[in-house]
Coordinates of C-alpha atoms in Angstrom, one line a residue:
X1 CA -5.5 -25.0 1.0
X2 CA -9.1 -24.6 -0.1
X3 CA -10.3 -22.9 -3.3
X4 CA -13.9 -21.8 -3.4
X5 CA -15.8 -23.0 -6.5
X6 CA -17.8 -20.1 -7.9
X7 CA -19.0 -21.9 -11.1
X8 CA -16.9 -19.7 -13.3
X9 CA -16.1 -21.6 -16.6
X10 CA -12.4 -21.0 -16.0
X11 CA -12.6 -23.0 -12.8
X12 CA -14.3 -25.9 -14.5
X13 CA -11.6 -26.3 -17.1
X14 CA -9.5 -29.5 -17.1
X15 CA -6.2 -27.6 -17.0
X16 CA -7.2 -25.5 -14.0
X17 CA -8.5 -28.6 -12.1
X18 CA -5.3 -30.5 -12.8
X19 CA -3.2 -27.5 -11.7
X20 CA -5.2 -27.2 -8.4
X21 CA -4.8 -31.0 -7.8
X22 CA -1.1 -30.9 -8.3
X23 CA -0.8 -28.1 -5.7
X24 CA -3.1 -30.1 -3.3
X25 CA -5.7 -27.3 -3.4
X26 CA -9.1 -28.8 -2.6
X27 CA -12.2 -27.3 -4.4
X28 CA -15.0 -26.3 -2.1
X29 CA -18.5 -25.8 -3.6
X30 CA -19.6 -22.2 -3.4
X31 CA -23.2 -21.5 -2.3
X32 CA -25.1 -19.1 -4.6
X33 CA -25.8 -16.4 -2.0
X34 CA -22.4 -16.0 -0.3
X35 CA -20.3 -13.7 -2.5
X36 CA -18.0 -12.7 0.4
X37 CA -16.2 -16.1 0.2
X38 CA -14.4 -15.0 -3.0
X39 CA -10.8 -14.0 -2.2
X40 CA -11.1 -10.8 -4.3
X41 CA -13.8 -9.6 -1.8
X42 CA -11.3 -9.8 1.1
X43 CA -8.2 -8.3 -0.5
X44 CA -8.1 -7.3 -4.1
X45 CA -11.2 -5.1 -4.4
X46 CA -10.5 -3.1 -1.2
X47 CA -6.9 -2.5 -2.2
X48 CA -7.8 -1.3 -5.7
X49 CA -10.7 0.8 -4.3
X50 CA -8.5 2.4 -1.8
X51 CA -5.8 3.2 -4.3
X52 CA -8.3 4.7 -6.8
X53 CA -10.3 6.6 -4.1
X54 CA -10.6 10.4 -4.9
X55 CA -9.1 10.1 -8.4
X56 CA -11.2 11.4 -11.3
X57 CA -10.6 9.6 -14.5
X58 CA -11.2 11.0 -18.0
X59 CA -12.4 7.6 -19.3
X60 CA -13.2 4.1 -18.3
X61 CA -10.0 3.0 -20.1
X62 CA -7.9 5.3 -17.9
X63 CA -9.5 3.9 -14.8
X64 CA -8.9 0.3 -16.0
X65 CA -5.2 1.1 -16.7
X66 CA -4.7 2.6 -13.3
X67 CA -6.4 -0.4 -11.6
X68 CA -4.3 -2.7 -13.6
X69 CA -1.1 -0.9 -12.4
X70 CA -2.3 -1.2 -8.8
X71 CA -2.8 -5.0 -9.3
X72 CA 0.5 -5.5 -11.0
X73 CA 2.1 -3.9 -7.9
X74 CA 0.9 -6.7 -5.7
X75 CA 3.3 -9.4 -4.5
X76 CA 2.8 -13.1 -4.4
X77 CA 2.7 -12.8 -0.6
X78 CA -0.2 -10.3 -0.9
X79 CA -2.2 -12.8 -3.0
X80 CA -1.3 -15.7 -0.7
X81 CA -2.6 -13.7 2.2
X82 CA -5.9 -13.1 0.4
X83 CA -6.4 -16.8 -0.2
X84 CA -5.7 -17.5 3.5
X85 CA -8.4 -15.1 4.5
X86 CA -10.9 -16.8 2.2
X87 CA -10.0 -20.2 3.7
X88 CA -10.9 -18.9 7.1
X89 CA -14.2 -17.6 5.9
X90 CA -15.0 -20.9 4.1
X91 CA -14.3 -22.8 7.3
X92 CA -16.6 -20.4 9.2
X93 CA -19.2 -20.7 6.5
X94 CA -19.2 -24.5 6.7
X95 CA -19.3 -24.4 10.5
X96 CA -22.4 -22.1 10.6
X97 CA -24.8 -24.2 8.6
X98 CA -23.9 -22.7 5.2
X99 CA -25.6 -19.3 6.1
X100 CA -24.6 -16.0 4.5
X101 CA -21.4 -14.4 5.7
X102 CA -20.9 -10.6 5.4
X103 CA -17.4 -9.0 6.1
X104 CA -15.7 -10.3 9.2
X105 CA -19.0 -10.6 11.1
X106 CA -20.9 -13.8 10.6
X107 CA -24.6 -13.3 9.9
X108 CA -26.9 -16.2 9.2
X109 CA -29.7 -15.5 6.9
X110 CA -32.4 -18.2 6.8
X111 CA -34.4 -18.6 3.6

């Protein structure tokens, strides 16, 4: 399995690196202009957005609480699926000369 490295401080911690190594998860460097390689972009954000669509919240805290409940309802298989999708996109990204990927369609943007 591959894990995209997005330069978040948490991904650079020794404990996280050790945990990923124990699980045989290889770190793949994340290019700065390809945000769609992040697993949340494929699964988590669309699920939460869909669940919250059309609801009017009285406060940001109320919205955060509802979003948290949606995320707590996700299963381990749901999250595993999201990482599988990101692995597919990482492989596509590598195979296309490290160009920008948007959604399921591959678009190369040359600088």
